[in-house]
Coordinates of C-alpha atoms in Angstrom, one line a residue:
Chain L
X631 CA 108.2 137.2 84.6
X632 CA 110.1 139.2 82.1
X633 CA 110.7 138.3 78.6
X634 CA 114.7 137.1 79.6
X635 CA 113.5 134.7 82.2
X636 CA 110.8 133.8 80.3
X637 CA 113.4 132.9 77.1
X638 CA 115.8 131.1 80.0
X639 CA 112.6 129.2 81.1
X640 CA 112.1 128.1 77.8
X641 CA 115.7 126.9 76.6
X642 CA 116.0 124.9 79.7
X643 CA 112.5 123.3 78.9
X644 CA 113.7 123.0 75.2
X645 CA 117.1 121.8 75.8
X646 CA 116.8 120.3 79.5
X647 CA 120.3 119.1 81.0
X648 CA 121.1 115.3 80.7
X649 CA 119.0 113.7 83.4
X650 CA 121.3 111.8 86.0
X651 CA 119.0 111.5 88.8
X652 CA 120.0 113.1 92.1
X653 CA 121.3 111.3 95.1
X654 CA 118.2 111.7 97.3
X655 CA 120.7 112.3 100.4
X656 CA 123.8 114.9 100.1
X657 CA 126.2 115.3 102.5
X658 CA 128.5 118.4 103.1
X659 CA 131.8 118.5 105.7
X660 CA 131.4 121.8 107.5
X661 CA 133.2 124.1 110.1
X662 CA 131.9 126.4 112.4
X663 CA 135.2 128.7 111.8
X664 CA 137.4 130.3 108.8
X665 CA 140.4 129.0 110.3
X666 CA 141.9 126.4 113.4
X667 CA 143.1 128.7 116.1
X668 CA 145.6 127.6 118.1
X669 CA 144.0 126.4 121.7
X670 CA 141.0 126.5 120.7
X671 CA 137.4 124.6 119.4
X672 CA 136.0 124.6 116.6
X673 CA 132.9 122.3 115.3
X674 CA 133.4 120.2 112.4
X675 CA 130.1 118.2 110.8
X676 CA 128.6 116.6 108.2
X677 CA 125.1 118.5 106.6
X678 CA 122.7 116.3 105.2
X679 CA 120.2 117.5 102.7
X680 CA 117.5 115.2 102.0
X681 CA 114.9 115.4 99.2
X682 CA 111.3 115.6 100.7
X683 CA 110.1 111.9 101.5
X684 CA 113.5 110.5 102.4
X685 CA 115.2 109.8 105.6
X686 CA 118.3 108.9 107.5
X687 CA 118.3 107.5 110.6
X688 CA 119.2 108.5 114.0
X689 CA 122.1 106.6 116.7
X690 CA 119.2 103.9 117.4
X691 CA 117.7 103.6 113.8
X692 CA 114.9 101.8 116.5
X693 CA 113.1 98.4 115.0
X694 CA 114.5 99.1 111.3
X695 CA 116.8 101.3 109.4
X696 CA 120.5 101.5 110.1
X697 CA 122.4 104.2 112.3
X698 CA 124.0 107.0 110.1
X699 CA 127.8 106.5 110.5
X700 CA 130.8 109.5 110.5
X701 CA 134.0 108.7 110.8
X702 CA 136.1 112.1 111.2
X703 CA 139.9 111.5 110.5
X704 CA 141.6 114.4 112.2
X705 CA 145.0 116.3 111.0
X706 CA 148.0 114.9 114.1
X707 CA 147.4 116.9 117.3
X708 CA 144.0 117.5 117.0
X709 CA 140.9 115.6 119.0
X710 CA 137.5 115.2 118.7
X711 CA 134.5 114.7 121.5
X712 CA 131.4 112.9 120.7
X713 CA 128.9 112.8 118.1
X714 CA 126.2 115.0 118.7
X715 CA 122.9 114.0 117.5
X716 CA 119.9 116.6 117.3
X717 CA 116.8 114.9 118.7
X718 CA 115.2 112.4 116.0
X719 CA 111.5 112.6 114.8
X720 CA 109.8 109.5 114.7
X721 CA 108.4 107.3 112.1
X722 CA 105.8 104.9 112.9
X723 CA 104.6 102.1 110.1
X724 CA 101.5 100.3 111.2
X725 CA 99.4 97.7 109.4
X726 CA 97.3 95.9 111.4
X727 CA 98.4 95.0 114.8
X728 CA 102.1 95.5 113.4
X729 CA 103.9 98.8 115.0
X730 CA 107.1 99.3 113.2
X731 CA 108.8 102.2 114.9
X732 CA 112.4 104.3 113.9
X733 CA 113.9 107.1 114.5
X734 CA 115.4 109.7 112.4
X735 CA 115.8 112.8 110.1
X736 CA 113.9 114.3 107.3
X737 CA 114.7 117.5 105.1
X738 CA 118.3 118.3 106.9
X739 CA 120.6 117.8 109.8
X740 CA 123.7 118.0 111.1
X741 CA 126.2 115.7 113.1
X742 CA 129.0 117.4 114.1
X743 CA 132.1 116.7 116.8
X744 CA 133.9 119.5 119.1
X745 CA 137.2 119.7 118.0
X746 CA 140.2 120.5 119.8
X747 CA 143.2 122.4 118.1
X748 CA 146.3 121.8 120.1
X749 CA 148.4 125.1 121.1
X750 CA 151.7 124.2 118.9
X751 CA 150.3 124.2 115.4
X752 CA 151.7 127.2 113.9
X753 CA 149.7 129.6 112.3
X754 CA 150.0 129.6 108.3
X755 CA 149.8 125.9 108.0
X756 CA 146.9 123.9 107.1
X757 CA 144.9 121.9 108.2
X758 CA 142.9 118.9 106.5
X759 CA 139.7 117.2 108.0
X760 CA 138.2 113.9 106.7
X761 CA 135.3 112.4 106.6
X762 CA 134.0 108.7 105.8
X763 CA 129.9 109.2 106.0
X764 CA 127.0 106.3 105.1
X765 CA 123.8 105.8 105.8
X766 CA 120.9 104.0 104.8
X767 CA 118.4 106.0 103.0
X768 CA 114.5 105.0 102.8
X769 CA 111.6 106.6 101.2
X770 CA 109.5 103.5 99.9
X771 CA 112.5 101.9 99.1
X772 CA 115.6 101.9 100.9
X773 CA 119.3 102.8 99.6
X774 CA 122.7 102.7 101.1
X775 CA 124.7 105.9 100.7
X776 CA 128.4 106.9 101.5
X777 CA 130.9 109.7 100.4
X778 CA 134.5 110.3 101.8
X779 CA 134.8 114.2 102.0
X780 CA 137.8 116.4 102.2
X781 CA 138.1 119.9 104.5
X782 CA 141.0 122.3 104.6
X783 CA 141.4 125.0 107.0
X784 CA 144.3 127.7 107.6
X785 CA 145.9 127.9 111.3
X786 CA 145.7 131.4 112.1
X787 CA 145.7 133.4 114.9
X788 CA 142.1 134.5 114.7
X789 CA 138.9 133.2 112.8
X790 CA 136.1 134.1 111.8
X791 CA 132.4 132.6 112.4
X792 CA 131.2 130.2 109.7
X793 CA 127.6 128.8 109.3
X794 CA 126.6 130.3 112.4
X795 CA 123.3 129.9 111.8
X796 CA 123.3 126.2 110.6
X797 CA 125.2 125.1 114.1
X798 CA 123.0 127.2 116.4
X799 CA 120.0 125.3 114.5
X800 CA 121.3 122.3 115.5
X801 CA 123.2 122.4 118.7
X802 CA 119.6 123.8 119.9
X803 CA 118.3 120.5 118.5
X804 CA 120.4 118.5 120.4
X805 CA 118.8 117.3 123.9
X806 CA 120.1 118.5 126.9
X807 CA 121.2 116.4 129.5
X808 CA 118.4 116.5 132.1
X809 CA 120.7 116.2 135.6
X810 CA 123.3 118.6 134.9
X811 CA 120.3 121.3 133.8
X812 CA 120.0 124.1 136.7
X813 CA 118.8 123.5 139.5
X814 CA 114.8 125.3 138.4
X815 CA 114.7 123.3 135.4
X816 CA 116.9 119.8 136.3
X817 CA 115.4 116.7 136.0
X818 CA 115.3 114.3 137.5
X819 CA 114.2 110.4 137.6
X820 CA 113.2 108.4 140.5
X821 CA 113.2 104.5 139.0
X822 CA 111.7 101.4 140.7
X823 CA 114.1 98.4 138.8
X824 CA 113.0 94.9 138.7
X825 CA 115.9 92.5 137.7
X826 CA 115.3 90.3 135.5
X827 CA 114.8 86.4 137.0
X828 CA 115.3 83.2 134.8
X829 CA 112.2 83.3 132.2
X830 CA 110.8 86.4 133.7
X831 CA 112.0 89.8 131.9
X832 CA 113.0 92.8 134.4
X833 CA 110.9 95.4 134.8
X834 CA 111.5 99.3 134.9
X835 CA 108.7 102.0 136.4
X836 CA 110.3 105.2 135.9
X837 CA 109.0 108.6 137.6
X838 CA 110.4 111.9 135.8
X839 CA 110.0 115.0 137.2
X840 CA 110.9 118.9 136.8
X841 CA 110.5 121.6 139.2
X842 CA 108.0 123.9 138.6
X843 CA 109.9 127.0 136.9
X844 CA 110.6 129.8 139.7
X845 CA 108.0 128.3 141.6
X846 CA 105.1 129.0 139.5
X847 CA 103.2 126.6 137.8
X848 CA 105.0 124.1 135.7
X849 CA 104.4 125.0 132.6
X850 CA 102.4 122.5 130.4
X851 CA 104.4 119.7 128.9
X852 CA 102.9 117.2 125.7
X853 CA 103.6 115.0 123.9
X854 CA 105.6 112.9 125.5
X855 CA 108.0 110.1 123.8
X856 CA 110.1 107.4 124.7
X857 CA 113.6 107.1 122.8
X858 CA 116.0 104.6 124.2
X859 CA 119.4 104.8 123.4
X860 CA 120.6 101.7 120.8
X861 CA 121.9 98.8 122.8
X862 CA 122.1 95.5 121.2
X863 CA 122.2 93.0 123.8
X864 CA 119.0 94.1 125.1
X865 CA 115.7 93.7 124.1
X866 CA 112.9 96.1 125.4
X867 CA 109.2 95.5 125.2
X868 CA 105.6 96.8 126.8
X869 CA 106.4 100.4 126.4
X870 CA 104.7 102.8 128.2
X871 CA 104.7 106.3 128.6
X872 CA 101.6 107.9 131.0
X873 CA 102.1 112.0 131.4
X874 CA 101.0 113.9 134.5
X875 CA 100.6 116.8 135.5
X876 CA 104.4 117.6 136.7
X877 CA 106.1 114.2 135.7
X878 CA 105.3 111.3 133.0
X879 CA 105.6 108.0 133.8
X880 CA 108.1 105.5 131.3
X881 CA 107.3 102.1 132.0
X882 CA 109.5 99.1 130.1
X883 CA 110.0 95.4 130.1
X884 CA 113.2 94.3 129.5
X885 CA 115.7 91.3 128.9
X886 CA 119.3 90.6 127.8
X887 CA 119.7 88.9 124.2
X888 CA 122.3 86.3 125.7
X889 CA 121.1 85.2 128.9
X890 CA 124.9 84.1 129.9
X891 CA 126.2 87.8 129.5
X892 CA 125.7 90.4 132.3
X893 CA 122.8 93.3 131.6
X894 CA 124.2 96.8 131.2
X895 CA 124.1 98.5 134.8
X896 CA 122.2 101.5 133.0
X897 CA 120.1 102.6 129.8
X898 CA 120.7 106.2 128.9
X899 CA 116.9 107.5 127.0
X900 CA 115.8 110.7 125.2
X901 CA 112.3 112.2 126.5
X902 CA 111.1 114.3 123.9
X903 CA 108.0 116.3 124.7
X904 CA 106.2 119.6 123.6
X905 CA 106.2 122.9 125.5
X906 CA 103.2 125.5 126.0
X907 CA 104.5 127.2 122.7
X908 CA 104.3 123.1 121.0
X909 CA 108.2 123.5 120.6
X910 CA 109.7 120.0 120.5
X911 CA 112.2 119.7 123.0
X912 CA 114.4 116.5 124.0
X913 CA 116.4 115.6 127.4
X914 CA 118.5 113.2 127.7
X915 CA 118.6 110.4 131.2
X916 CA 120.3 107.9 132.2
X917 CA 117.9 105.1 133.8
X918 CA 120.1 102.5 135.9
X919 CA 119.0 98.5 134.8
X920 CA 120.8 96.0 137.4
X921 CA 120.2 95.7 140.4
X922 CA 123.1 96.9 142.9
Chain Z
X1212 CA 83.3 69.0 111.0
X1213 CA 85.2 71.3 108.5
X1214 CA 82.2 74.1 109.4
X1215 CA 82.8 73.3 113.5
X1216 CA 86.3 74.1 112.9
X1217 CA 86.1 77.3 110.9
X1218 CA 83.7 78.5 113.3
X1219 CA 86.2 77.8 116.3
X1220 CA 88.7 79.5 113.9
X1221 CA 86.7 82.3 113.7
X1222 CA 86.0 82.9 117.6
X1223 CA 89.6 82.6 118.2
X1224 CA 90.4 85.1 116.1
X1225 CA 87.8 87.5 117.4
X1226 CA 89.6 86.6 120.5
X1227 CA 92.7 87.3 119.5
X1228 CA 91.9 91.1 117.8
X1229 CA 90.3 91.6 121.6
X1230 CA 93.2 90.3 123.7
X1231 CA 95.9 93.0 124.1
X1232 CA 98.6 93.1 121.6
X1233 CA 101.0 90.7 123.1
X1234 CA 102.0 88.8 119.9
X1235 CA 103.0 85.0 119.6
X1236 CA 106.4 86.6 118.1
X1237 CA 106.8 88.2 121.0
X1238 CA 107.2 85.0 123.4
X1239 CA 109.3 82.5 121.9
X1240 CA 108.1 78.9 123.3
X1241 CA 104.2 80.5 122.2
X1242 CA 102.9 78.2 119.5
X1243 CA 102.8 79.4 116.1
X1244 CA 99.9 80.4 113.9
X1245 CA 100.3 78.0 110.7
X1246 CA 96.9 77.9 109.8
X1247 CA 97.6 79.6 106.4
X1248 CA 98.1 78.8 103.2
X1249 CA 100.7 80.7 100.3
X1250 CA 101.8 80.3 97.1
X1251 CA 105.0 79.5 95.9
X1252 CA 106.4 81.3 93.0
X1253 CA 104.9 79.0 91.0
X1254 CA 101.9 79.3 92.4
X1255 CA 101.9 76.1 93.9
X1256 CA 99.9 76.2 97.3
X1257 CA 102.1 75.7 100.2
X1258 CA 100.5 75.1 103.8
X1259 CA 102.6 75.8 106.5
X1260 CA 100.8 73.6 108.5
X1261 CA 102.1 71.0 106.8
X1262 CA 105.5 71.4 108.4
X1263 CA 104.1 71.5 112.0
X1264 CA 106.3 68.4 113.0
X1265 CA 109.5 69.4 111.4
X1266 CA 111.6 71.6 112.4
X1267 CA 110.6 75.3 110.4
X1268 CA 113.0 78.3 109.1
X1269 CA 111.2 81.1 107.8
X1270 CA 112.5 84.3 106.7
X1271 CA 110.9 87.5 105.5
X1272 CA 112.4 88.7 102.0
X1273 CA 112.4 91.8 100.5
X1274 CA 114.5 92.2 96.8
X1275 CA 114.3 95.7 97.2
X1276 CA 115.6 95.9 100.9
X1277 CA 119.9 96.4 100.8
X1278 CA 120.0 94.4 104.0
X1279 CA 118.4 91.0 102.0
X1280 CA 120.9 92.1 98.9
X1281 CA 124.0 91.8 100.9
X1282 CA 122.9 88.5 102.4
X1283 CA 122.2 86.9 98.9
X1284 CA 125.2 88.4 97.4
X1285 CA 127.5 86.6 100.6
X1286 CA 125.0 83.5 99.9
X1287 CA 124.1 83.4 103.6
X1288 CA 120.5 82.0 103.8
X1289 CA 121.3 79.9 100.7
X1290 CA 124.4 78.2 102.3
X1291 CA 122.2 78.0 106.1
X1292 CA 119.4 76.2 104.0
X1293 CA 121.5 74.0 101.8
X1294 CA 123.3 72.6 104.9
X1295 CA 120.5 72.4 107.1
X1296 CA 118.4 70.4 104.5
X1297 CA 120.6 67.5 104.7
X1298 CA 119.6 67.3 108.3
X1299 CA 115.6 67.8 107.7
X1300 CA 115.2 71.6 108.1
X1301 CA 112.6 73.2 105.9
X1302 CA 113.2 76.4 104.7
X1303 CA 110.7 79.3 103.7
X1304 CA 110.9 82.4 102.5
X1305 CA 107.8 85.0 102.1
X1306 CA 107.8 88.0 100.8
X1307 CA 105.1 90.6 102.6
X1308 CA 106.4 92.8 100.3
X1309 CA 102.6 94.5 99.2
X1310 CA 103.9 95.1 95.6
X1311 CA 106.1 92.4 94.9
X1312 CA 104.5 90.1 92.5
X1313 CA 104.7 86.2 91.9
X1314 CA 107.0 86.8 89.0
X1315 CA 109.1 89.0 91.3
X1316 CA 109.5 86.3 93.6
X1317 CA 110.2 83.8 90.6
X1318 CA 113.3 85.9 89.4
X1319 CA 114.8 86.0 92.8
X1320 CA 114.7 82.5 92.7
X1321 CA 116.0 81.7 89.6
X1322 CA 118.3 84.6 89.9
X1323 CA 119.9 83.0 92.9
X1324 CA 119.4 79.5 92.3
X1325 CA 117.5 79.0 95.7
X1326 CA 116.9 75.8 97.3
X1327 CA 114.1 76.7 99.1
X1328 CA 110.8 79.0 97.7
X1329 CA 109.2 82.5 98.0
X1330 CA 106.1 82.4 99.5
X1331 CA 103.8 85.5 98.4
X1332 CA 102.4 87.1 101.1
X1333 CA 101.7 90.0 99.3
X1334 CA 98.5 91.1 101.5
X1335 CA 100.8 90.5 104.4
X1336 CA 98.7 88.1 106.6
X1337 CA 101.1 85.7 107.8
X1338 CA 104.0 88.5 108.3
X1339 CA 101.2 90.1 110.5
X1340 CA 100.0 86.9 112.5
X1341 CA 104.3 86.7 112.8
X1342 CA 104.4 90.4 113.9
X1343 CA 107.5 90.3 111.1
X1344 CA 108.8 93.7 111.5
X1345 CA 112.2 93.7 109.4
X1346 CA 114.0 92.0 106.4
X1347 CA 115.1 89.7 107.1
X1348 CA 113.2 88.9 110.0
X1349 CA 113.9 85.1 110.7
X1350 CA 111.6 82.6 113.1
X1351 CA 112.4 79.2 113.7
X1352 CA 109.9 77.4 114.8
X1353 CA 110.1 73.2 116.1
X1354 CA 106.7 71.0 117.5
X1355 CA 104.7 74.4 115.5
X1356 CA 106.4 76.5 118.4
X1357 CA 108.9 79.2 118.2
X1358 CA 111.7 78.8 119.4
X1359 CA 113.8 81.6 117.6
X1360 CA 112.7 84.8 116.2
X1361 CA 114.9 88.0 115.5
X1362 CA 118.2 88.9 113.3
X1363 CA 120.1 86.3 111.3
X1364 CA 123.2 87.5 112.9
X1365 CA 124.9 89.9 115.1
X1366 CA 126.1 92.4 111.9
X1367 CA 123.7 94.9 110.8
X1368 CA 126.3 96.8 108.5
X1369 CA 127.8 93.8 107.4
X1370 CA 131.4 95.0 108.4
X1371 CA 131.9 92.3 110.6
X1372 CA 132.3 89.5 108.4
X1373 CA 134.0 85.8 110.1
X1374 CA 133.7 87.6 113.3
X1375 CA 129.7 88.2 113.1
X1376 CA 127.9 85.1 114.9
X1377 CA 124.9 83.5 112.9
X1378 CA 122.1 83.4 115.3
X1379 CA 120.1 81.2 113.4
X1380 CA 122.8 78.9 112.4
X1381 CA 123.3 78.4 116.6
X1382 CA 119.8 77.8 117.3
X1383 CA 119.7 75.3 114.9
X1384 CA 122.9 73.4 115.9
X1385 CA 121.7 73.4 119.3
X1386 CA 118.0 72.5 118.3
X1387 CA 119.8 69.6 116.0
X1388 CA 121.9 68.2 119.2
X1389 CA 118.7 68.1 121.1
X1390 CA 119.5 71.3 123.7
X1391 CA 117.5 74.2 124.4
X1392 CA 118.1 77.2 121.8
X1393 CA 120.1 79.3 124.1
X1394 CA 119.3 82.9 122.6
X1395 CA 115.6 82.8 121.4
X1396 CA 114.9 86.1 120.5
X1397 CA 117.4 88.8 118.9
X1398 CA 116.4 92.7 117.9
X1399 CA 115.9 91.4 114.1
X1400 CA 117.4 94.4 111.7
X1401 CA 116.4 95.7 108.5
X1402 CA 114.2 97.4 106.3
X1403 CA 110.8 98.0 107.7
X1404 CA 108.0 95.2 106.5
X1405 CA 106.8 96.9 103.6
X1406 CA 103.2 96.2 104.6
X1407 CA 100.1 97.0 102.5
X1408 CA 97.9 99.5 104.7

């Protein structure tokens, strides 16, 4: 260290700043592009930077945690798709017989929307994008965060890439959608449904397969986890998820909370799983629930 | 006798670690475990077998958990329990909580005025035999059976204020008018059980 650093080190040890703790979570509206270009899409997020041992939690915060929430308030003309969510990690509490499981995100990620900008905004205007964000923090403890955040952009005719890096990261997080994947690598799931009946929960034995890659061997898959999309009015027990050799096995029971409502026709899942190189990887299905 | 019964408490839970982990919290209609015994904030012992003939709310607290925070700063267990008292309901609340103390559990009641007390359940026993998962995590049970068991309401974020339906609140109005509760299990939402390990 020279001796500057070393006299820095020691004034800030001396004379340390006042301590207002940090908020465990911070959150950051980004866009993927210096400026709106007319006619086209740009991605506009939220980044959220978490201090080690704290997370947020994914769409379905699973048995306990709350979903993180953005609510993107777009300048007139423009639209927004989606929310994409990167594949969650899992947390599992256990104490005994008790499995506590949730899904979510440590260290950083991002939740972003595609955003359309219309052809008739002219260029040399601007553009503002905000953002209403919260989400339930938990370490030990849990703590409810929320920030309203403000972006401005210029129309332009042209723009440059922004946070390239931080949006590839991500959008290669996300989890593809398994039947619209090509044809050597679409999956696929063949699902034996039994309805529900009176006191007796429904039943779901789902069959996923892949082909093998260009005909060679499929290449090994591990692993293998179960995350069901959040649905409210349905309750899902006995899960169980057997691998194979070229398919793994989901297996559910499942009922509807009010038992004078109509079941959802369909349950769209995650499968997340680990490739020969122990890359985590997610893909995204859509099992059907009633019967037709 | 007392010896005979211990020992037939014993088996049965041998049994019970050996059986596959289908819970009693899991089936609603499954008779309850009350075999325990907790103390109050004042360390009074409470036996929850004691209630088996009445009809039985009990919630699982946490101070430190925003979900309970917002519920006891809208009053919602406290006005549930203080209307359903008048027609017999007993009300518990335990904290599994494995750090929160007695005293903790004595300032959240005098803090909030409760009707009802904190049981401390500290080592988390009885939130295990429950398979509690959440805070709140509510079970109602009637006869020593369940007969509800999941959320207080339909509002996890709280945003949906007159419009959110109390679960618990239904079960009990139908349990009270003699009908069958007609939603006996919810997804219950919260913090995680902070369990000791």
């Amino acid at each position: 260290m020279t001796p500057l650093l070393l006299i820095l080190a020691s004034l800030v040890a001396i004379n340390p700043v006042p301590a207002k703790a940090p908020a465990p979570v911070q959150a950051t509206l980004v866009a993927d592009r210096s400026a709106a270009v007319p006619g086209q899409t740009l991605r506009v997020g939220v980044r959220y930077d978490l201090e080690p041992g704290w997370h947020i939690y994914w769409v379905n915060p699973g048995d306990a945690g709350l979903a993180t929430r953005v609510q993107l308030m777009l300048p007139q003309g423009l639209t927004a798709g989606p929310l994409h969510w990167p594949l969650p990690r899992q947390f599992v509490d256990t104490s005994g017989d008790v499995r506590i499981v949730s899904f979510g995100y440590t260290h950083q990620v991002l939740l972003w929307s595609d955003v359309q900008v219309p052809q008739d905004l002219k260029p040399g205007a601007q553009v503002t994008f905000k953002v209403h964000t919260d989400w339930l923090m938990c370490k030990e403890k849990c703590i409810p965060g929320q920030v309203d955040l403000k972006l401005s952009l210029p129309v332009a005719d042209a723009a440059q890439s922004a946070h390239a890096e931080l949006f590839k990261t991500w959008q290669e997080r996300v989890p593809l959608d398994g039947p619209s994947l090509p044809s050597q690598n679409r999956w696929a799931a063949a699902v034996q449904n039994t309805p529900p009946q009176r006191e007796t929960p429904g039943r779901v034995h789902a069959e996923i397969t892949w082909p093998a890659a260009g005909g060679t061997q499929t290449q090994p898959r591990t692993d293998f986890e179960f995350l069901p999309m959040a649905d409210p009015s349905l309750l899902l027990s006995n899960t169980k998820v057997t691998p194979g050799p070229h398919h793994v096995v989901i297996e559910f029971t499942y009922q509807g909370v009010d038992p004078t409502k109509a079941l959802p026709a369909s349950l769209p899942v995650v499968i997340a799983y680990r490739d020969a190189r122990h890359i985590r990887h997610g893909v995204a299905l859509v099992l059907p629930l009633a019967s037709r | 006798m007392r010896k005979v019964m211990s020992l037939l408490a014993l088996a049965l839970t041998t049994v019970t670690l050996l059986s596959p982990p289908t819970r009693a919290a899991e089936t609603p209609g499954a008779p309850a475990d009350l075999h325990f015994t907790l103390k109050d904030q004042n360390g009074h012992e409470v036996a929850l077998s004691s209630y088996a003939g009445q009809i039985l709310v009990l919630e699982w607290v946490n101070m430190d958990c925003p979900f309970v925070q917002r519920h006891y700063r809208e009053g919602t267990m406290k006005t549930l329990a203080q209307k359903y008292a008048a027609k017999g309901v007993v009300w518990l609340a335990i904290n599994s909580t494995h750090y929160a103390t007695q005293a903790d559990n004595k300032k959240w009641v005098q803090q909030h005025a409760l009707p009802y007390p904190i049981l401390d359940d500290s080592s988390g026993q009885v939130g295990r035999a429950f398979d509690a998962r959440t805070t709140p995590d509510m079970f109602i049970l009637q006869h020593g059976k369940i007969v509800y068991q999941g959320a207080i309401d339909n509002d996890p974020s709280g945003r949906k204020g007159p419009q959110a339906v109390n679960y618990v609140a239904r079960a009990l109005d139908e349990i009270l008018a003699g009908k069958p509760v007609s939603i006996p299990k919810t997804r219950s939402y919260g913090c995680s059980v902070k369990y000791n390990r």
